[in-house]
Tab-separated table of C-alpha atoms in Angstrom:
chain	number	residue	atom	x	y	z
A	20	MET	CA	-77.414	21.234	-59.389
A	21	ALA	CA	-77.922	17.953	-57.605
A	22	LEU	CA	-74.472	18.230	-56.028
A	23	LYS	CA	-75.278	21.756	-54.849
A	24	ASN	CA	-78.497	20.542	-53.182
A	25	ILE	CA	-76.639	17.721	-51.460
A	26	ILE	CA	-74.058	20.176	-50.079
A	27	ILE	CA	-76.797	22.520	-48.827
A	28	ILE	CA	-78.645	19.659	-47.108
A	29	PHE	CA	-75.389	18.444	-45.536
A	30	LEU	CA	-74.520	21.909	-44.222
A	31	PHE	CA	-78.055	22.390	-42.906
A	32	ARG	CA	-77.978	19.073	-41.012
A	33	THR	CA	-74.555	19.900	-39.624
A	34	PHE	CA	-75.863	23.250	-38.397
A	35	ILE	CA	-78.895	21.607	-36.739
A	36	TRP	CA	-76.777	18.962	-35.011
A	37	SER	CA	-74.402	21.662	-33.805
A	38	LEU	CA	-77.285	23.577	-32.246
A	39	LEU	CA	-78.550	20.400	-30.562
A	40	GLY	CA	-75.066	19.682	-29.257
A	41	VAL	CA	-74.732	23.155	-27.758
A	42	PHE	CA	-78.184	22.850	-26.214
A	43	THR	CA	-77.336	19.454	-24.690
A	44	LEU	CA	-74.025	20.651	-23.294
A	45	SER	CA	-75.671	23.726	-21.827
A	46	ASN	CA	-78.358	21.668	-20.097
A	47	GLY	CA	-75.785	19.103	-18.968
A	48	GLY	CA	-73.636	21.858	-17.468
A	49	ASP	CA	-76.535	23.438	-15.604
A	50	SER	CA	-77.543	20.045	-14.266
A	51	ASP	CA	-74.023	19.238	-13.078
A	52	ILE	CA	-73.696	22.639	-11.401
A	53	SER	CA	-76.969	22.025	-9.557
A	54	CYS	CA	-75.681	18.602	-8.515
A	55	LEU	CA	-72.373	19.898	-7.162
A	56	LYS	CA	-74.041	22.790	-5.342
A	57	SER	CA	-76.363	20.322	-3.596
A	58	ILE	CA	-73.436	18.163	-2.540
A	59	LYS	CA	-71.553	21.171	-1.172
A	60	GLU	CA	-74.591	22.307	0.812
A	61	SER	CA	-75.532	18.888	2.205
A	62	LEU	CA	-72.103	17.760	3.434
A	63	LYS	CA	-70.180	19.163	6.385
A	64	ASP	CA	-66.496	19.704	5.631
A	65	PRO	CA	-64.939	20.546	9.042
A	66	PHE	CA	-61.387	20.786	7.664
A	67	ASN	CA	-62.368	22.544	4.442
A	68	ARG	CA	-60.811	19.827	2.334
A	69	PHE	CA	-62.983	20.293	-0.732
A	70	LYS	CA	-65.375	23.204	-0.326
A	71	SER	CA	-62.676	25.852	-0.679
A	72	SER	CA	-62.019	24.757	-4.266
A	73	TRP	CA	-65.699	24.496	-5.201
A	74	ASN	CA	-66.140	28.122	-6.226
A	75	PHE	CA	-69.286	28.643	-8.266
A	76	SER	CA	-68.578	32.300	-8.934
A	77	GLU	CA	-66.235	31.263	-11.730
A	78	ILE	CA	-67.412	31.391	-15.304
A	79	GLY	CA	-66.526	29.480	-18.427
A	80	GLU	CA	-67.434	26.171	-19.944
A	81	GLY	CA	-66.759	23.283	-17.577
A	82	PHE	CA	-65.129	25.377	-14.856
A	83	TYR	CA	-66.390	22.861	-12.266
A	84	CYS	CA	-64.264	20.131	-13.861
A	85	ARG	CA	-61.338	21.711	-12.027
A	86	PHE	CA	-62.971	21.268	-8.613
A	87	ASN	CA	-61.176	19.084	-6.086
A	88	GLY	CA	-62.482	15.523	-6.480
A	89	VAL	CA	-64.467	16.171	-9.668
A	90	GLU	CA	-63.679	14.595	-13.031
A	91	CYS	CA	-65.398	15.198	-16.375
A	92	TRP	CA	-65.463	13.236	-19.608
A	93	ASN	CA	-63.064	15.517	-21.400
A	94	SER	CA	-62.378	19.185	-22.067
A	95	VAL	CA	-64.983	19.297	-24.833
A	96	GLU	CA	-67.864	17.491	-23.137
A	97	SER	CA	-67.831	18.788	-19.574
A	98	LYS	CA	-70.162	16.224	-18.041
A	99	VAL	CA	-69.293	15.095	-14.508
A	100	VAL	CA	-68.538	11.370	-14.568
A	101	SER	CA	-66.614	10.923	-11.322
A	102	ILE	CA	-66.794	12.365	-7.799
A	103	GLN	CA	-63.951	11.375	-5.457
A	104	LEU	CA	-64.500	12.768	-1.959
A	105	TYR	CA	-62.798	10.049	0.083
A	106	ASN	CA	-60.880	10.521	3.354
A	107	LYS	CA	-61.973	14.090	4.005
A	108	SER	CA	-63.683	13.633	7.415
A	109	LEU	CA	-67.016	14.613	5.875
A	110	LYS	CA	-70.182	14.460	7.949
A	111	GLY	CA	-73.829	14.241	6.998
A	112	GLN	CA	-75.947	11.801	5.034
A	113	PHE	CA	-75.886	10.490	1.486
A	114	PRO	CA	-75.773	13.744	-0.524
A	115	GLN	CA	-79.097	14.982	-1.842
A	116	GLY	CA	-79.356	16.321	-5.354
A	117	ILE	CA	-76.635	13.988	-6.606
A	118	GLU	CA	-79.117	12.650	-9.164
A	119	ASN	CA	-78.563	15.876	-11.118
A	120	CYS	CA	-75.142	14.533	-12.081
A	121	LYS	CA	-76.951	12.560	-14.745
A	122	PHE	CA	-73.882	10.869	-16.239
A	123	LEU	CA	-72.081	10.005	-13.011
A	124	GLU	CA	-70.232	6.684	-13.257
A	125	ASP	CA	-67.920	6.661	-10.245
A	126	LEU	CA	-68.830	7.771	-6.706
A	127	ASN	CA	-66.325	7.414	-3.872
A	128	LEU	CA	-67.311	8.705	-0.415
A	129	SER	CA	-65.195	6.251	1.586
A	130	PHE	CA	-63.219	6.964	4.781
A	131	ASN	CA	-65.592	9.651	6.060
A	132	LYS	CA	-68.151	9.955	8.856
A	133	LEU	CA	-71.352	9.821	6.819
A	134	SER	CA	-74.427	8.229	8.372
A	135	GLY	CA	-78.054	7.399	7.682
A	136	ALA	CA	-79.497	5.058	5.096
A	137	ILE	CA	-78.363	4.301	1.569
A	138	PRO	CA	-81.116	5.634	-0.745
A	139	SER	CA	-83.656	2.959	-1.638
A	140	ASP	CA	-83.940	4.351	-5.196
A	141	ILE	CA	-80.225	4.645	-5.900
A	142	SER	CA	-80.501	3.079	-9.364
A	143	THR	CA	-82.997	5.753	-10.365
A	144	ARG	CA	-80.754	8.506	-9.084
A	145	LEU	CA	-77.508	7.121	-10.502
A	146	PRO	CA	-78.375	4.699	-13.316
A	147	TYR	CA	-74.911	4.657	-14.943
A	148	LEU	CA	-72.823	3.838	-11.878
A	149	THR	CA	-69.936	1.481	-12.530
A	150	SER	CA	-68.256	1.986	-9.149
A	151	LEU	CA	-69.803	2.802	-5.755
A	152	ASP	CA	-67.587	3.038	-2.685
A	153	LEU	CA	-69.314	3.934	0.605
A	154	SER	CA	-66.916	1.955	2.790
A	155	ARG	CA	-65.623	3.036	6.221
A	156	ASN	CA	-68.502	5.292	7.167
A	157	ASN	CA	-71.441	4.941	9.547
A	158	PHE	CA	-74.198	4.093	7.087
A	159	SER	CA	-76.973	2.080	8.741
A	160	GLY	CA	-80.159	0.238	7.855
A	161	GLU	CA	-80.502	-2.417	5.200
A	162	ILE	CA	-78.743	-2.701	1.863
A	163	PRO	CA	-81.368	-1.563	-0.654
A	164	THR	CA	-82.504	-4.189	-3.138
A	165	ASP	CA	-82.540	-1.469	-5.776
A	166	ILE	CA	-78.726	-1.572	-6.018
A	167	ALA	CA	-79.223	-4.699	-8.130
A	168	ASN	CA	-80.725	-2.440	-10.811
A	169	CYS	CA	-77.392	-0.621	-11.183
A	170	THR	CA	-76.550	-3.129	-13.902
A	171	TYR	CA	-73.269	-1.458	-14.915
A	172	LEU	CA	-71.696	-1.899	-11.477
A	173	ASN	CA	-68.358	-3.661	-11.457
A	174	SER	CA	-67.266	-2.444	-8.010
A	175	LEU	CA	-69.452	-2.221	-4.879
A	176	LYS	CA	-67.800	-1.527	-1.522
A	177	LEU	CA	-69.990	-1.211	1.566
A	178	ASP	CA	-67.601	-2.601	4.179
A	179	HIS	CA	-66.975	-1.103	7.640
A	180	ASN	CA	-70.405	0.415	8.185
A	181	ARG	CA	-73.350	-0.372	10.458
A	182	LEU	CA	-75.558	-2.122	7.924
A	183	THR	CA	-78.073	-4.696	9.201
A	184	GLY	CA	-80.510	-7.261	7.852
A	185	GLN	CA	-79.934	-9.580	4.931
A	186	ILE	CA	-77.963	-8.997	1.754
A	187	PRO	CA	-80.458	-8.798	-1.137
A	188	GLN	CA	-80.286	-11.998	-3.172
A	189	GLN	CA	-80.799	-9.908	-6.317
A	190	LEU	CA	-77.213	-8.633	-6.047
A	191	GLY	CA	-76.161	-12.001	-7.440
A	192	GLN	CA	-77.536	-10.780	-10.780
A	193	LEU	CA	-74.748	-8.177	-11.073
A	194	THR	CA	-72.765	-10.106	-13.662
A	195	ARG	CA	-70.121	-7.391	-14.136
A	196	ILE	CA	-69.015	-7.347	-10.487
A	197	LYS	CA	-65.259	-7.586	-10.007
A	198	ASN	CA	-64.951	-6.054	-6.515
A	199	PHE	CA	-67.559	-6.684	-3.839
A	200	THR	CA	-67.285	-6.342	-0.070
A	201	VAL	CA	-69.720	-5.954	2.818
A	202	ALA	CA	-67.230	-6.996	5.508
A	203	ASN	CA	-67.438	-5.625	9.061
A	204	ASN	CA	-71.150	-4.916	9.296
A	205	PHE	CA	-74.034	-6.554	11.198
A	206	LEU	CA	-75.497	-8.592	8.362
A	207	SER	CA	-77.164	-12.009	8.626
A	208	GLY	CA	-78.775	-14.724	6.530
A	209	PRO	CA	-77.742	-16.394	3.273
A	210	VAL	CA	-75.394	-14.528	0.939
A	211	PRO	CA	-76.274	-13.933	-2.742
A	212	ASN	CA	-75.347	-16.565	-5.282
A	213	PHE	CA	-72.859	-14.672	-7.440
A	214	THR	CA	-71.990	-16.232	-10.772
A	215	VAL	CA	-68.574	-14.557	-10.853
A	216	PRO	CA	-65.534	-16.008	-9.031
A	217	ASN	CA	-64.332	-12.674	-7.662
A	218	VAL	CA	-66.542	-12.795	-4.552
A	219	THR	CA	-64.762	-14.745	-1.803
A	220	LYS	CA	-65.256	-15.258	1.936
A	221	GLU	CA	-63.105	-12.162	2.553
A	222	SER	CA	-66.000	-10.166	1.106
A	223	TYR	CA	-68.128	-11.150	4.122
A	224	VAL	CA	-65.740	-11.323	7.122
A	225	ASN	CA	-66.937	-10.114	10.543
A	226	ASN	CA	-70.623	-10.640	9.849
A	227	SER	CA	-71.319	-13.478	12.259
A	228	GLY	CA	-74.833	-14.176	10.948
A	229	LEU	CA	-73.958	-14.842	7.289
A	230	CYS	CA	-73.912	-18.260	5.640
A	231	GLY	CA	-73.905	-19.942	2.234
A	232	GLY	CA	-71.813	-19.296	-0.855
A	233	PRO	CA	-68.101	-19.341	0.069
A	234	LEU	CA	-69.052	-19.413	3.785
A	235	GLU	CA	-70.374	-22.222	5.950
A	236	PRO	CA	-73.577	-23.840	4.597
A	237	CYS	CA	-76.837	-22.477	5.933
A	238	LYS	CA	-78.919	-24.730	8.158
A	239	GLU	CA	-81.925	-26.130	6.362
A	240	LEU	CA	-85.100	-24.446	7.511
A	241	GLY	CA	-87.055	-27.705	7.452
A	242	ARG	CA	-84.462	-29.534	9.511
A	243	LYS	CA	-84.286	-26.699	11.976
A	244	SER	CA	-88.084	-26.680	12.200
A	245	ASP	CA	-88.165	-30.470	12.795
A	246	GLU	CA	-85.506	-30.172	15.486
A	247	THR	CA	-87.491	-27.424	17.131
A	248	SER	CA	-90.665	-29.543	16.940
A	249	ASP	CA	-88.861	-32.538	18.465
A	250	GLU	CA	-87.524	-30.420	21.297
A	251	THR	CA	-90.983	-28.950	21.843
A	252	PHE	CA	-92.543	-32.425	21.873
A	253	LYS	CA	-89.965	-33.743	24.322
A	254	SER	CA	-90.400	-30.754	26.600
A	255	GLY	CA	-94.178	-31.062	26.428
A	256	PHE	CA	-94.045	-34.797	27.132
A	257	ILE	CA	-91.831	-34.320	30.178
A	258	VAL	CA	-94.009	-31.536	31.543
A	259	GLY	CA	-97.174	-33.531	30.876
A	260	TYR	CA	-95.746	-36.653	32.485
A	261	ALA	CA	-94.704	-34.717	35.560
A	262	ALA	CA	-98.107	-33.057	35.839
A	263	SER	CA	-99.872	-36.421	35.468
A	264	SER	CA	-97.667	-37.977	38.138
A	265	VAL	CA	-98.428	-35.159	40.538
A	266	SER	CA	-102.144	-35.550	39.841
A	267	VAL	CA	-102.051	-39.300	40.483
A	268	VAL	CA	-100.181	-38.836	43.747
A	269	THR	CA	-102.609	-36.113	44.806
A	270	ILE	CA	-105.629	-38.318	44.037
A	271	PHE	CA	-104.052	-41.234	45.856
A	272	VAL	CA	-103.269	-39.138	48.896
A	273	SER	CA	-106.677	-37.472	48.873
A	274	TYR	CA	-108.862	-40.573	48.435
A	275	CYS	CA	-107.000	-43.805	48.746
A	276	VAL	CA	-105.010	-43.085	51.914
A	277	PRO	CA	-108.047	-41.970	53.979
A	278	TRP	CA	-110.018	-44.957	52.679
A	279	GLU	CA	-107.263	-47.357	53.691
A	280	GLN	CA	-107.108	-45.716	57.124
A	281	MET	CA	-110.872	-46.138	57.527
A	282	LYS	CA	-110.667	-49.805	56.542
A	283	LYS	CA	-107.851	-50.326	59.015
A	284	ARG	CA	-109.825	-48.662	61.807
A	285	LYS	CA	-112.863	-50.784	60.929
A	286	ARG	CA	-110.826	-53.964	61.084
A	287	MET	CA	-109.403	-52.965	64.462
A	288	THR	CA	-112.896	-52.195	65.774
A	289	LEU	CA	-114.252	-55.534	64.547
A	290	LYS	CA	-111.341	-57.330	66.147
A	291	LYS	CA	-111.938	-55.640	69.489
A	292	ASN	CA	-115.647	-56.447	69.355
A	293	SER	CA	-114.844	-60.059	68.531
A	294	LYS	CA	-112.549	-60.318	71.544
A	295	ARG	CA	-115.236	-58.883	73.790
A	296	LYS	CA	-117.776	-61.400	72.560
A	297	GLU	CA	-115.389	-64.294	73.116
A	298	THR	CA	-114.672	-63.088	76.632
A	299	HIS	CA	-118.372	-62.801	77.347
A	300	LYS	CA	-119.038	-66.373	76.176
A	301	VAL	CA	-116.250	-67.824	78.295
A	302	THR	CA	-117.572	-66.024	81.349
A	303	LYS	CA	-121.011	-67.514	80.883
A	304	LEU	CA	-119.674	-71.046	80.602
A	305	LEU	CA	-117.631	-70.935	83.852
A	306	PRO	CA	-119.300	-72.152	87.104
A	307	SER	CA	-120.666	-69.502	89.362
A	308	LYS	CA	-118.073	-70.202	92.045
A	309	LEU	CA	-115.264	-69.681	89.644
A	310	GLN	CA	-116.920	-66.543	88.427
A	311	TRP	CA	-117.188	-65.343	92.040
A	312	LYS	CA	-113.554	-66.139	92.711
A	313	SER	CA	-112.496	-64.495	89.676
């Protein structure tokens, strides 16, 4: 009797878990279909390199796993885990609705003509990413700090874009990183302090404003500030000295020169008057005959 009860309980639990599995797969499939439809609608495919194979009129479990560039876990669990749409001349922005591919691990959109910003909440949209390749596009703006929350990442390629600003220091916390490159962008400032040896100076080439890590050391802010202060002081001293000199000369010319001229004129006047007096005295002392002759 006890054995019979155990068998019944086992069969019942198996039945329940089977129902839950079917329910999960069904929801996962619907979610993945919604994801792929959004991608198809949001990207322009001028040469029809993937859209022609993405036919949603098909039926059957996991039919979308046969789409060009789409990979699923396996034939039993048809969850999309990889989307490879590289080198297809695609246009548009980072595809909307991609967060509905809830189990996506690998996203490769490289060698296209995509533009706009990388989503600032990418870790919320794609929390299980192990590989993200957005290289050789026209993505712009800053690298979102939120990428550091994609803790499973072991490959991050953002090279050959138009990214600006600083590289988030938090990316150094990605301890699983094996491939990392942000080369050929417009980035500046100190690079993250990665604890893994895989990140070399080749990861940063053609970003003239970057420093630190495997690159040239960054200038110390304090030293730079002191140098700036010294230059400012020197410039201010020179300007002040010149202004003071001009003021002194102006005062001298305005007051001292006229005063000296007045003193000189006064001395000349006194000298003339003195000569006249002397002449007058001599004339008085001479006899009247001499005065008459003279």
